[in-house]
Amino acid sequence: MTTDRTVDQVTVQVIGNAMLSVAEEMGAVLRRASYSTNIKERADCSTALFDARGRLVAQAEHIPIHMGSMKGLVTELLDTVGADGLRDGDVYITNDPYTGGGTHLPDITMAAPVFLAGRLVGFSANIAHHSDVGGHVPGSNSGDSTSIFQEGLRIPAVRFMVGGTVNEEVVAFVTLNSRLPEERRGDLLAQLAAVHTGGRRFADLHDKYGSETVVAASEQLLEYARKRLELAVGAIPDGVYTAADWLDADEPGQEPIRVRAAVTVRGAELSVSFDGTGRQANVAINVVRSALEATVYYALKAALDPDIPANGGFFDAVAIDAPEGSIVNPRSPAPVAARTDACQRIADVLLAALAKAVPDRVPAGSHSSITYVTFAGTDADFFVYPEVIAGGAGARPDRDGLDAVQVHVTNSSNLPIEALELEYPLRVETYELITDSGGAGEYRGGLGVRRDIRVLADHATFSAHADRQTFPPQGLAGGRDGSTGRFVLRPGTDTEQVLPGGRVSGIALRAGDVLRIESPGSGGYGDPHARPAESVAADVRQGRVSAESARDDYGRSDA
């Protein structure tokens, strides 16, 4: 349905906020009904509503990278099934980056067409990171896979529910391919509950205000977002703003992979080109189009106008060019499980380019590494513990960076130690900020964290993917770089071992072994010697900065 009708702004805002409320309610349902700690505790999930043309109209404030997968599935359904082929009571799922619009296999997306009086009015969609969907390592999220076929079960866009009845054949092939079948079933049904909640609420909204009014209000919200972006872009001097950074080498002996971005501004028009970005990787840090788009939209919104509604009007106003066969547009079957490490670097590069256009709005480099770890093994039952470890957020033009937070395209929560130790045969023995990990500056970079985890089960394995273990987070405007990250097995013993690189799989662990995780810090902003003496002294007292750094980096021997 399209309409030329104009709706008063009060009604537009009421309907817009109602749609956002629906998306948030969907997220609450998903988290509360799920089985896995990764969803119910860490909130590694997202929810959204789309209009009948597949344009995003409301997304809950969860995880930016997930927008790509939800948008991808809805677009895939409209392209392949077609609006006329969609049926009330059908619900679709996918996770495949090359056929279903996903970004990596553990993220299963679910979407349902929403009907009112037999007419398609939109889509209710959600996505959740499942703890295991098969593949060559528990957790299905290793960084060193060399093909997507090693990464787990690939699900094209198929019907999870047909005419209001769960398709148990689909449930069976998903659960059979997971090391945690009952958890998979429970999480899928939680997604189903959320998508039904969103569908009912969205249909009720159309019924209450009339579809013509809701469609008109949505069109105005989309146009408002587009105009907000044009205003923000129009305030930037015309030009081409470029930046580049490097990802850690994908394999030993390989050259690191460059990420280069050029942001072109011409009046109110903005485009982004990744020409000059390096080849697609041999391991799982490749970024498919849906993930790239989500990352670009995040970076532009964060730097230019954080209050722009994250909807299809904003997205449609940005042109993105990515060379085929590069790490930002790989050819199938390139592995993609650890794509967020590259997405984080893409975000850093885009922000560094935009810093040349809007220097007062962009922070220094953040930890920008997922630092994703997975412990798996057998206790009473088989277990898989996935976690994303926070790090430092870059210092800002007017204040210090934040310590121990997620940044950019990720926004999942820390798993509380109490929940971790209750659910898994693991014990957290150290959880602390890393002194001096934030780059020195007039405004100090945020700190990374150190987390020591002891294995209590007889046998377990450790797999991980991370970046920023070679190239540190960059300082800005004279600020110093932050620290890199690392994984250390059995720290402080005669058999201590620093694990090579940030992408490892199936490291054997025994009862009593300790695995130390150190996440990167972040860059500082401005000349360190301009930092007030009392601020340096406070940092030293609190253990954020050592006395040696106070003397050598800040020139404060009295701190």
Coordinates of C-alpha atoms in Angstrom, one line a residue:
M1 CA 0.0 0.0 0.0
T2 CA 1.2 3.5 -0.8
T3 CA -0.5 6.8 0.0
D4 CA -0.1 10.5 -0.6
R5 CA -1.9 11.3 2.6
T6 CA -0.2 13.6 5.1
V7 CA -0.6 12.9 8.8
D8 CA -0.2 15.5 11.5
Q9 CA 3.1 15.4 13.4
V10 CA 1.5 14.4 16.8
T11 CA 0.0 11.3 15.2
V12 CA 3.2 10.5 13.3
Q13 CA 5.2 10.6 16.6
V14 CA 2.6 8.5 18.5
I15 CA 2.6 5.9 15.8
G16 CA 6.4 6.0 15.5
N17 CA 6.9 5.5 19.2
A18 CA 4.3 2.8 19.3
M19 CA 6.2 0.9 16.7
L20 CA 9.4 1.3 18.7
S21 CA 7.6 0.1 21.8
V22 CA 6.5 -3.0 19.9
A23 CA 10.1 -3.8 18.9
E24 CA 11.2 -3.4 22.5
E25 CA 8.4 -5.6 23.7
M26 CA 9.5 -8.3 21.2
G27 CA 13.0 -8.1 22.7
A28 CA 11.7 -8.6 26.2
V29 CA 9.7 -11.6 25.2
L30 CA 12.7 -13.2 23.3
R31 CA 15.0 -12.8 26.2
R32 CA 12.6 -14.0 28.9
A33 CA 11.5 -17.0 26.9
S34 CA 14.9 -18.2 25.7
Y35 CA 16.9 -21.1 27.1
S36 CA 20.5 -20.1 26.5
T37 CA 22.5 -17.7 28.7
N38 CA 23.7 -16.0 25.5
I39 CA 20.3 -14.7 24.8
K40 CA 18.6 -14.5 28.2
E41 CA 21.6 -13.1 30.1
R42 CA 23.8 -11.5 27.5
A43 CA 20.9 -10.2 25.3
D44 CA 22.7 -11.3 22.1
C45 CA 19.6 -10.7 20.0
S46 CA 17.6 -7.9 18.2
T47 CA 14.1 -7.2 17.1
A48 CA 12.5 -5.0 14.4
L49 CA 9.4 -4.1 12.3
F50 CA 9.4 -3.6 8.6
D51 CA 6.7 -2.2 6.3
A52 CA 5.1 -4.1 3.5
R53 CA 7.8 -2.9 1.1
G54 CA 10.5 -4.4 3.3
R55 CA 11.8 -1.1 4.7
L56 CA 12.8 -0.9 8.3
V57 CA 10.4 1.2 10.3
A58 CA 11.4 0.4 13.9
Q59 CA 14.4 -1.4 15.5
A60 CA 14.9 -1.9 19.2
E61 CA 18.1 -0.5 20.5
H62 CA 20.0 -3.8 20.8
I63 CA 22.9 -4.7 18.4
P64 CA 23.6 -2.7 15.2
I65 CA 25.1 -5.5 13.2
H66 CA 21.9 -7.5 13.5
M67 CA 20.0 -5.0 11.4
G68 CA 21.8 -6.4 8.4
S69 CA 20.5 -9.9 8.9
M70 CA 16.9 -8.9 9.6
K71 CA 16.8 -6.6 6.6
G72 CA 18.4 -9.3 4.5
L73 CA 15.7 -11.9 5.2
V74 CA 12.8 -9.6 4.6
T75 CA 14.4 -8.5 1.3
E76 CA 15.0 -12.1 0.4
L77 CA 11.4 -13.0 1.0
L78 CA 10.1 -10.2 -1.1
D79 CA 12.5 -11.0 -3.9
T80 CA 12.0 -14.8 -4.0
V81 CA 8.6 -15.5 -2.6
G82 CA 7.0 -12.2 -3.5
A83 CA 4.4 -10.2 -1.6
D84 CA 1.6 -12.1 -3.4
G85 CA 3.2 -15.5 -2.3
L86 CA 3.4 -14.7 1.4
R87 CA 0.7 -16.3 3.6
D88 CA -0.7 -15.4 7.0
G89 CA 0.5 -18.0 9.6
D90 CA 3.8 -18.6 7.8
V91 CA 7.1 -17.8 9.6
Y92 CA 10.5 -18.0 7.9
I93 CA 14.0 -18.5 9.2
T94 CA 17.5 -18.3 7.7
N95 CA 21.1 -17.9 8.8
D96 CA 22.9 -18.1 5.5
P97 CA 25.0 -15.1 4.4
Y98 CA 25.0 -16.0 0.7
T99 CA 21.4 -17.1 0.1
G100 CA 19.3 -15.8 3.0
G101 CA 20.7 -12.4 3.9
G102 CA 22.4 -13.5 7.1
T103 CA 25.8 -12.4 8.3
H104 CA 27.1 -15.5 10.0
L105 CA 25.6 -18.9 10.8
P106 CA 25.1 -18.7 14.6
D107 CA 22.7 -15.8 14.1
I108 CA 19.4 -17.3 13.1
T109 CA 16.9 -14.7 11.8
M110 CA 13.1 -15.2 11.9
A111 CA 10.5 -13.1 10.1
A112 CA 6.8 -13.3 9.7
P113 CA 4.6 -11.4 7.3
V114 CA 1.9 -9.4 9.1
F115 CA -1.6 -9.3 7.7
L116 CA -4.7 -7.4 8.5
A117 CA -8.0 -8.4 6.8
G118 CA -6.0 -10.5 4.3
R119 CA -3.7 -7.7 3.3
L120 CA 0.1 -7.6 3.9
V121 CA 0.9 -4.7 6.1
G122 CA 4.5 -5.5 7.1
F123 CA 6.9 -7.9 8.8
S124 CA 7.8 -8.8 12.3
A125 CA 11.4 -10.0 12.6
N126 CA 14.0 -10.9 15.2
I127 CA 17.5 -12.5 15.3
A128 CA 19.3 -14.4 18.0
H129 CA 22.8 -15.7 18.4
H130 CA 22.5 -19.4 19.0
S131 CA 25.2 -21.0 21.1
D132 CA 25.9 -23.9 18.7
V133 CA 24.7 -24.7 15.1
G134 CA 27.3 -27.4 14.3
G135 CA 30.5 -26.9 12.5
H136 CA 34.0 -28.0 13.3
V137 CA 34.2 -26.5 16.8
P138 CA 31.6 -26.1 19.6
G139 CA 30.0 -22.7 19.4
S140 CA 30.2 -22.6 15.6
N141 CA 32.2 -19.4 15.7
S142 CA 35.8 -20.0 15.2
G143 CA 38.0 -17.5 13.6
D144 CA 40.3 -19.9 11.7
S145 CA 37.8 -21.7 9.5
T146 CA 38.7 -21.6 5.8
S147 CA 35.3 -22.2 4.3
I148 CA 31.7 -21.5 5.4
F149 CA 31.1 -25.3 5.1
Q150 CA 33.2 -25.7 8.3
E151 CA 31.1 -23.2 10.2
G152 CA 27.9 -25.0 10.8
L153 CA 24.5 -25.7 9.4
R154 CA 23.4 -23.4 6.6
I155 CA 19.7 -22.6 6.5
P156 CA 18.3 -21.0 3.4
A157 CA 15.1 -19.0 3.8
V158 CA 12.6 -21.8 4.7
R159 CA 9.3 -21.9 6.5
F160 CA 9.6 -22.6 10.2
M161 CA 5.9 -22.4 10.6
V162 CA 3.4 -23.2 7.9
G163 CA -0.2 -22.0 8.2
G164 CA 0.1 -21.5 11.9
T165 CA 1.7 -24.9 12.6
V166 CA 5.4 -25.4 13.5
N167 CA 7.2 -27.2 10.8
E168 CA 8.8 -30.0 12.9
E169 CA 10.9 -31.2 10.0
V170 CA 12.8 -27.9 10.1
V171 CA 13.1 -28.0 13.8
A172 CA 14.5 -31.5 13.5
F173 CA 17.2 -30.7 11.0
V174 CA 18.3 -27.6 13.1
T175 CA 18.4 -29.5 16.4
L176 CA 20.1 -32.6 14.9
N177 CA 23.0 -30.4 13.7
S178 CA 23.5 -28.8 17.1
R179 CA 25.5 -30.1 20.0
L180 CA 22.8 -28.6 22.3
P181 CA 19.6 -29.7 20.6
E182 CA 17.1 -28.9 23.4
E183 CA 18.6 -25.5 23.9
R184 CA 18.2 -24.8 20.1
R185 CA 14.6 -25.9 20.2
G186 CA 13.9 -23.7 23.2
D187 CA 15.6 -20.6 21.7
L188 CA 13.8 -21.1 18.4
L189 CA 10.4 -21.2 20.1
A190 CA 11.4 -18.1 22.1
Q191 CA 12.0 -16.4 18.7
L192 CA 8.7 -17.6 17.5
A193 CA 6.9 -16.1 20.6
A194 CA 8.7 -12.8 19.9
V195 CA 7.8 -12.7 16.3
H196 CA 4.2 -13.5 17.0
T197 CA 4.1 -10.8 19.7
G198 CA 5.4 -8.3 17.2
G199 CA 3.0 -9.4 14.5
R200 CA -0.1 -9.1 16.8
R201 CA 0.9 -5.7 18.1
F202 CA 1.8 -4.4 14.6
A203 CA -1.6 -5.6 13.2
D204 CA -3.4 -4.0 16.2
L205 CA -1.7 -0.7 15.4
H206 CA -2.9 -0.8 11.8
D207 CA -6.4 -1.8 13.1
K208 CA -6.5 1.0 15.6
Y209 CA -5.3 3.9 13.4
G210 CA -6.2 2.5 10.0
S211 CA -3.5 1.1 7.6
E212 CA -3.6 4.2 5.5
T213 CA -2.7 6.4 8.5
V214 CA 0.0 4.0 9.6
V215 CA 1.5 3.8 6.1
A216 CA 1.4 7.6 5.8
A217 CA 3.0 8.1 9.2
S218 CA 5.7 5.5 8.3
E219 CA 6.4 7.3 5.0
Q220 CA 6.8 10.6 6.9
L221 CA 9.2 9.0 9.4
L222 CA 11.3 7.5 6.6
E223 CA 11.4 10.9 4.8
Y224 CA 12.2 12.6 8.1
A225 CA 15.2 10.3 8.6
R226 CA 16.4 11.0 5.0
K227 CA 16.1 14.7 5.5
R228 CA 17.9 14.6 8.8
L229 CA 20.8 12.8 7.1
E230 CA 20.8 15.3 4.3
L231 CA 21.0 18.2 6.7
A232 CA 23.9 16.6 8.6
V233 CA 25.8 15.9 5.4
G234 CA 25.0 19.4 4.0
A235 CA 26.8 20.9 7.0
I236 CA 30.1 19.1 6.0
P237 CA 32.4 20.8 3.5
D238 CA 32.4 19.0 0.2
G239 CA 35.3 16.7 -0.2
V240 CA 36.6 13.1 -0.1
Y241 CA 37.6 12.0 3.4
T242 CA 39.8 8.9 3.6
A243 CA 41.3 6.7 6.3
A244 CA 42.8 3.2 6.5
D245 CA 43.8 0.7 9.1
W246 CA 44.9 -3.0 9.2
L247 CA 43.5 -6.2 10.4
D248 CA 45.8 -8.7 12.0
A249 CA 47.2 -11.2 9.5
D250 CA 44.7 -13.9 8.6
E251 CA 47.3 -16.7 8.8
P252 CA 50.9 -17.0 9.9
G253 CA 53.2 -15.6 7.3
Q254 CA 50.4 -13.8 5.4
E255 CA 50.4 -10.0 5.0
P256 CA 47.9 -8.2 7.1
I257 CA 44.7 -7.0 5.3
R258 CA 44.1 -3.4 4.8
V259 CA 40.7 -1.7 5.3
R260 CA 40.4 1.6 3.4
A261 CA 37.3 3.8 3.2
A262 CA 36.6 7.0 1.3
V263 CA 33.6 9.1 2.3
T264 CA 32.6 11.5 -0.5
V265 CA 30.4 14.5 0.3
R266 CA 28.8 16.5 -2.5
G267 CA 26.2 18.9 -1.2
A268 CA 23.6 16.8 0.7
E269 CA 24.7 13.6 -1.0
L270 CA 27.1 11.1 0.7
S271 CA 28.7 7.9 -0.6
V272 CA 31.2 5.4 0.8
S273 CA 33.7 3.5 -1.2
F274 CA 36.0 0.7 0.0
D275 CA 38.2 0.8 -3.1
G276 CA 41.8 0.0 -2.0
T277 CA 40.6 -2.5 0.7
G278 CA 42.5 -5.8 0.7
R279 CA 41.6 -9.2 -0.6
Q280 CA 39.1 -11.5 1.0
A281 CA 40.6 -13.4 3.8
N282 CA 41.5 -17.1 4.0
V283 CA 39.9 -17.3 7.4
A284 CA 36.6 -16.3 8.8
I285 CA 36.9 -12.5 9.0
N286 CA 35.1 -11.8 5.7
V287 CA 32.1 -9.4 5.7
V288 CA 29.2 -10.0 3.4
R289 CA 27.1 -7.1 2.0
S290 CA 24.4 -7.2 4.7
A291 CA 27.0 -6.9 7.5
L292 CA 28.9 -4.2 5.6
E293 CA 25.7 -2.1 5.2
A294 CA 24.8 -2.4 8.9
T295 CA 28.3 -1.2 9.9
V296 CA 28.3 1.7 7.5
Y297 CA 24.9 2.9 8.7
Y298 CA 26.1 2.6 12.3
A299 CA 29.2 4.7 11.8
L300 CA 27.4 7.4 9.9
K301 CA 24.6 7.7 12.4
A302 CA 27.1 7.8 15.3
A303 CA 29.3 10.5 13.9
L304 CA 26.8 12.7 12.0
D305 CA 23.6 12.7 14.0
P306 CA 23.0 10.0 16.7
D307 CA 19.3 11.0 16.9
I308 CA 18.5 10.2 13.3
P309 CA 15.9 7.4 13.4
A310 CA 17.5 4.1 12.3
N311 CA 15.1 3.3 9.5
G312 CA 14.9 2.6 5.8
G313 CA 14.8 6.3 4.9
F314 CA 18.2 6.8 6.3
F315 CA 19.6 3.7 4.8
D316 CA 18.3 4.4 1.3
A317 CA 20.1 7.8 1.3
V318 CA 23.6 6.2 1.4
A319 CA 25.5 4.8 -1.6
I320 CA 28.0 2.0 -0.8
D321 CA 30.6 0.6 -3.2
A322 CA 32.6 -2.5 -2.2
P323 CA 35.0 -4.3 -4.6
E324 CA 34.0 -7.9 -5.2
G325 CA 36.5 -10.4 -3.9
S326 CA 37.6 -8.1 -1.2
I327 CA 37.2 -8.7 2.5
V328 CA 34.2 -6.4 2.5
N329 CA 32.5 -8.2 -0.4
P330 CA 33.7 -11.8 -0.5
R331 CA 32.8 -14.5 -2.9
S332 CA 31.0 -17.7 -1.7
P333 CA 32.0 -19.9 0.1
A334 CA 34.4 -17.6 1.9
P335 CA 34.2 -18.1 5.7
V336 CA 32.5 -15.4 7.7
A337 CA 32.0 -16.6 11.3
A338 CA 34.3 -13.9 12.8
R339 CA 33.0 -11.2 10.5
T340 CA 32.5 -8.8 13.4
D341 CA 36.2 -8.4 14.0
A342 CA 36.4 -6.9 10.5
C343 CA 33.2 -4.9 11.0
Q344 CA 34.7 -3.3 14.0
R345 CA 37.8 -2.3 12.0
I346 CA 35.5 -0.9 9.2
A347 CA 33.7 1.2 11.8
D348 CA 37.0 2.5 13.2
V349 CA 38.2 3.4 9.7
L350 CA 34.9 5.2 8.8
L351 CA 35.1 7.1 12.0
A352 CA 38.7 8.1 11.4
A353 CA 37.7 9.4 7.9
L354 CA 34.8 11.3 9.4
A355 CA 37.0 12.8 12.0
K356 CA 38.6 14.9 9.2
A357 CA 35.1 16.3 8.4
V358 CA 33.6 16.5 11.9
P359 CA 36.6 16.4 14.3
D360 CA 34.6 17.4 17.4
R361 CA 32.3 14.4 17.1
V362 CA 34.6 11.4 16.7
P363 CA 36.5 9.5 19.4
A364 CA 39.9 7.9 19.1
G365 CA 40.2 4.2 18.2
S366 CA 38.4 1.8 20.4
H367 CA 39.3 -1.8 21.3
S368 CA 37.2 -2.7 18.2
S369 CA 37.7 -6.4 18.6
I370 CA 35.0 -8.9 19.4
T371 CA 37.4 -11.0 21.7
Y372 CA 34.9 -13.8 21.3
V373 CA 35.7 -16.9 23.5
T374 CA 34.1 -20.3 23.7
F375 CA 34.7 -22.9 26.4
A376 CA 33.1 -26.3 25.7
G377 CA 33.3 -29.8 27.2
T378 CA 31.4 -32.4 29.2
D379 CA 30.5 -32.1 32.8
A380 CA 27.2 -33.8 33.7
D381 CA 26.1 -32.8 30.3
F382 CA 27.8 -31.2 27.3
F383 CA 28.2 -27.5 27.7
V384 CA 29.1 -24.5 25.5
Y385 CA 29.9 -21.2 27.1
P386 CA 30.2 -18.3 24.6
E387 CA 31.2 -14.8 25.7
V388 CA 32.3 -11.5 24.2
I389 CA 34.8 -9.8 26.4
A390 CA 34.5 -6.0 26.6
G391 CA 37.4 -3.6 26.2
G392 CA 38.3 0.1 26.1
A393 CA 36.3 2.8 24.2
G394 CA 38.3 5.5 22.6
A395 CA 38.8 8.9 24.4
R396 CA 36.5 11.6 23.1
P397 CA 37.2 15.2 22.2
D398 CA 36.0 16.4 25.6
R399 CA 36.2 13.5 28.0
D400 CA 38.0 10.2 28.8
G401 CA 37.1 7.0 27.1
L402 CA 34.9 4.3 28.8
D403 CA 36.4 1.3 30.5
A404 CA 35.3 -2.3 29.8
V405 CA 32.4 -1.7 27.4
Q406 CA 31.2 -3.1 24.0
V407 CA 31.6 -0.7 21.1
H408 CA 30.4 0.0 17.6
V409 CA 28.4 -2.8 16.0
T410 CA 28.2 -5.0 19.1
N411 CA 26.1 -4.2 22.2
S412 CA 25.7 -7.5 24.1
S413 CA 25.9 -7.6 27.8
N414 CA 28.5 -9.0 30.1
L415 CA 27.5 -12.4 31.5
P416 CA 27.5 -12.0 35.3
I417 CA 30.0 -14.2 37.0
E418 CA 27.3 -15.6 39.2
A419 CA 25.4 -16.9 36.2
L420 CA 28.5 -18.2 34.5
E421 CA 29.6 -20.2 37.5
L422 CA 26.1 -21.5 38.1
E423 CA 25.6 -22.7 34.5
Y424 CA 29.1 -24.0 33.6
P425 CA 32.0 -26.0 35.2
L426 CA 34.2 -22.8 35.2
R427 CA 35.4 -20.4 37.8
V428 CA 36.4 -16.8 37.2
E429 CA 39.4 -16.1 39.3
T430 CA 40.4 -12.6 38.0
Y431 CA 38.2 -9.9 36.5
E432 CA 40.0 -6.5 36.5
L433 CA 40.9 -3.5 34.4
I434 CA 44.3 -3.5 32.8
T435 CA 46.6 -0.7 34.0
D436 CA 48.0 1.5 31.2
S437 CA 45.9 -0.2 28.5
G438 CA 44.2 3.1 27.7
G439 CA 46.2 5.4 25.4
A440 CA 47.7 8.5 27.1
G441 CA 46.2 11.8 26.1
E442 CA 44.6 15.0 27.4
Y443 CA 41.7 12.7 27.6
R444 CA 42.7 9.1 28.4
G445 CA 41.6 6.1 26.5
G446 CA 39.3 3.6 28.1
L447 CA 40.8 0.4 29.6
G448 CA 40.7 -3.2 28.5
V449 CA 40.0 -6.0 30.9
R450 CA 41.8 -9.1 32.2
R451 CA 39.7 -12.2 32.9
D452 CA 41.2 -15.5 34.2
I453 CA 38.9 -18.5 33.9
R454 CA 39.7 -21.8 35.5
V455 CA 38.4 -25.1 34.1
L456 CA 36.7 -27.3 36.6
A457 CA 35.6 -30.1 34.2
D458 CA 38.0 -33.0 33.5
H459 CA 38.3 -32.0 29.8
A460 CA 37.3 -28.9 27.8
T461 CA 38.3 -27.0 24.7
F462 CA 38.9 -23.4 24.0
S463 CA 38.2 -21.6 20.8
A464 CA 38.3 -17.9 20.1
H465 CA 38.5 -15.1 17.5
A466 CA 39.8 -11.6 18.2
D467 CA 41.7 -8.8 16.5
R468 CA 43.9 -5.9 17.7
Q469 CA 46.5 -8.3 18.8
T470 CA 49.0 -6.8 16.4
F471 CA 47.8 -3.4 15.5
P472 CA 46.8 -1.2 18.5
P473 CA 43.8 1.1 18.7
Q474 CA 44.9 4.4 17.3
G475 CA 45.1 7.7 19.3
L476 CA 43.7 10.9 17.8
A477 CA 44.8 14.5 17.8
G478 CA 48.1 13.7 19.4
G479 CA 46.8 11.0 21.8
R480 CA 48.8 7.8 22.2
D481 CA 47.7 4.4 21.0
G482 CA 46.0 1.9 23.3
S483 CA 47.2 -1.6 24.2
T484 CA 46.7 -4.8 22.2
G485 CA 45.0 -7.9 23.4
R486 CA 46.1 -11.5 23.9
F487 CA 45.2 -15.0 25.2
V488 CA 47.5 -16.7 27.7
L489 CA 47.2 -20.4 28.7
R490 CA 48.3 -21.2 32.3
P491 CA 49.6 -17.7 33.1
G492 CA 52.3 -17.5 35.8
T493 CA 53.3 -21.1 35.6
D494 CA 56.3 -22.9 34.0
T495 CA 54.1 -24.0 31.1
E496 CA 52.7 -20.5 30.4
Q497 CA 51.9 -20.1 26.7
V498 CA 50.7 -17.0 24.8
L499 CA 48.4 -18.4 22.1
P500 CA 49.6 -17.2 18.7
G501 CA 47.3 -14.7 16.9
G502 CA 43.7 -14.1 17.9
R503 CA 42.0 -16.9 16.0
V504 CA 42.4 -20.4 17.6
S505 CA 40.2 -23.5 17.7
G506 CA 40.0 -26.6 19.8
I507 CA 42.8 -25.8 22.3
A508 CA 42.7 -28.8 24.8
L509 CA 42.2 -27.9 28.4
R510 CA 42.3 -30.1 31.6
A511 CA 40.8 -29.6 35.0
G512 CA 42.7 -26.8 36.8
D513 CA 44.0 -25.1 33.6
V514 CA 43.5 -21.3 33.6
L515 CA 42.9 -19.3 30.4
R516 CA 43.7 -15.6 30.7
I517 CA 41.9 -13.2 28.3
E518 CA 43.2 -9.7 27.9
S519 CA 41.1 -7.4 25.7
P520 CA 42.6 -4.4 23.9
G521 CA 42.4 -0.9 25.5
S522 CA 41.7 2.2 23.3
G523 CA 43.4 5.3 22.0
G524 CA 43.9 8.6 23.8
Y525 CA 42.8 12.0 22.5
G526 CA 45.0 15.1 22.5
D527 CA 48.4 15.9 23.9
P528 CA 49.1 13.9 27.1
H529 CA 51.0 16.8 28.6
A530 CA 47.8 18.9 28.5
R531 CA 46.1 16.5 30.9
P532 CA 45.6 18.2 34.3
A533 CA 48.0 17.0 37.0
E534 CA 45.1 16.2 39.4
S535 CA 43.5 13.9 36.7
V536 CA 46.8 12.0 36.2
A537 CA 47.2 11.7 40.0
A538 CA 43.6 10.3 40.3
D539 CA 44.4 7.8 37.6
V540 CA 47.5 6.6 39.4
R541 CA 45.6 6.3 42.7
Q542 CA 42.8 4.3 41.0
G543 CA 45.3 2.0 39.2
R544 CA 44.3 3.1 35.7
V545 CA 47.7 4.6 35.1
S546 CA 51.0 3.4 36.5
A547 CA 53.5 5.8 38.1
E548 CA 55.9 5.0 35.2
S549 CA 53.3 6.0 32.6
A550 CA 52.5 9.1 34.6
R551 CA 56.2 10.1 34.4
D552 CA 57.0 8.9 30.8
D553 CA 53.8 9.6 29.0
Y554 CA 52.3 12.5 30.9
G555 CA 55.4 14.2 32.2
R556 CA 54.1 14.0 35.8
S557 CA 56.8 12.7 38.1
D558 CA 54.9 13.9 41.1
A559 CA 51.8 11.8 40.4

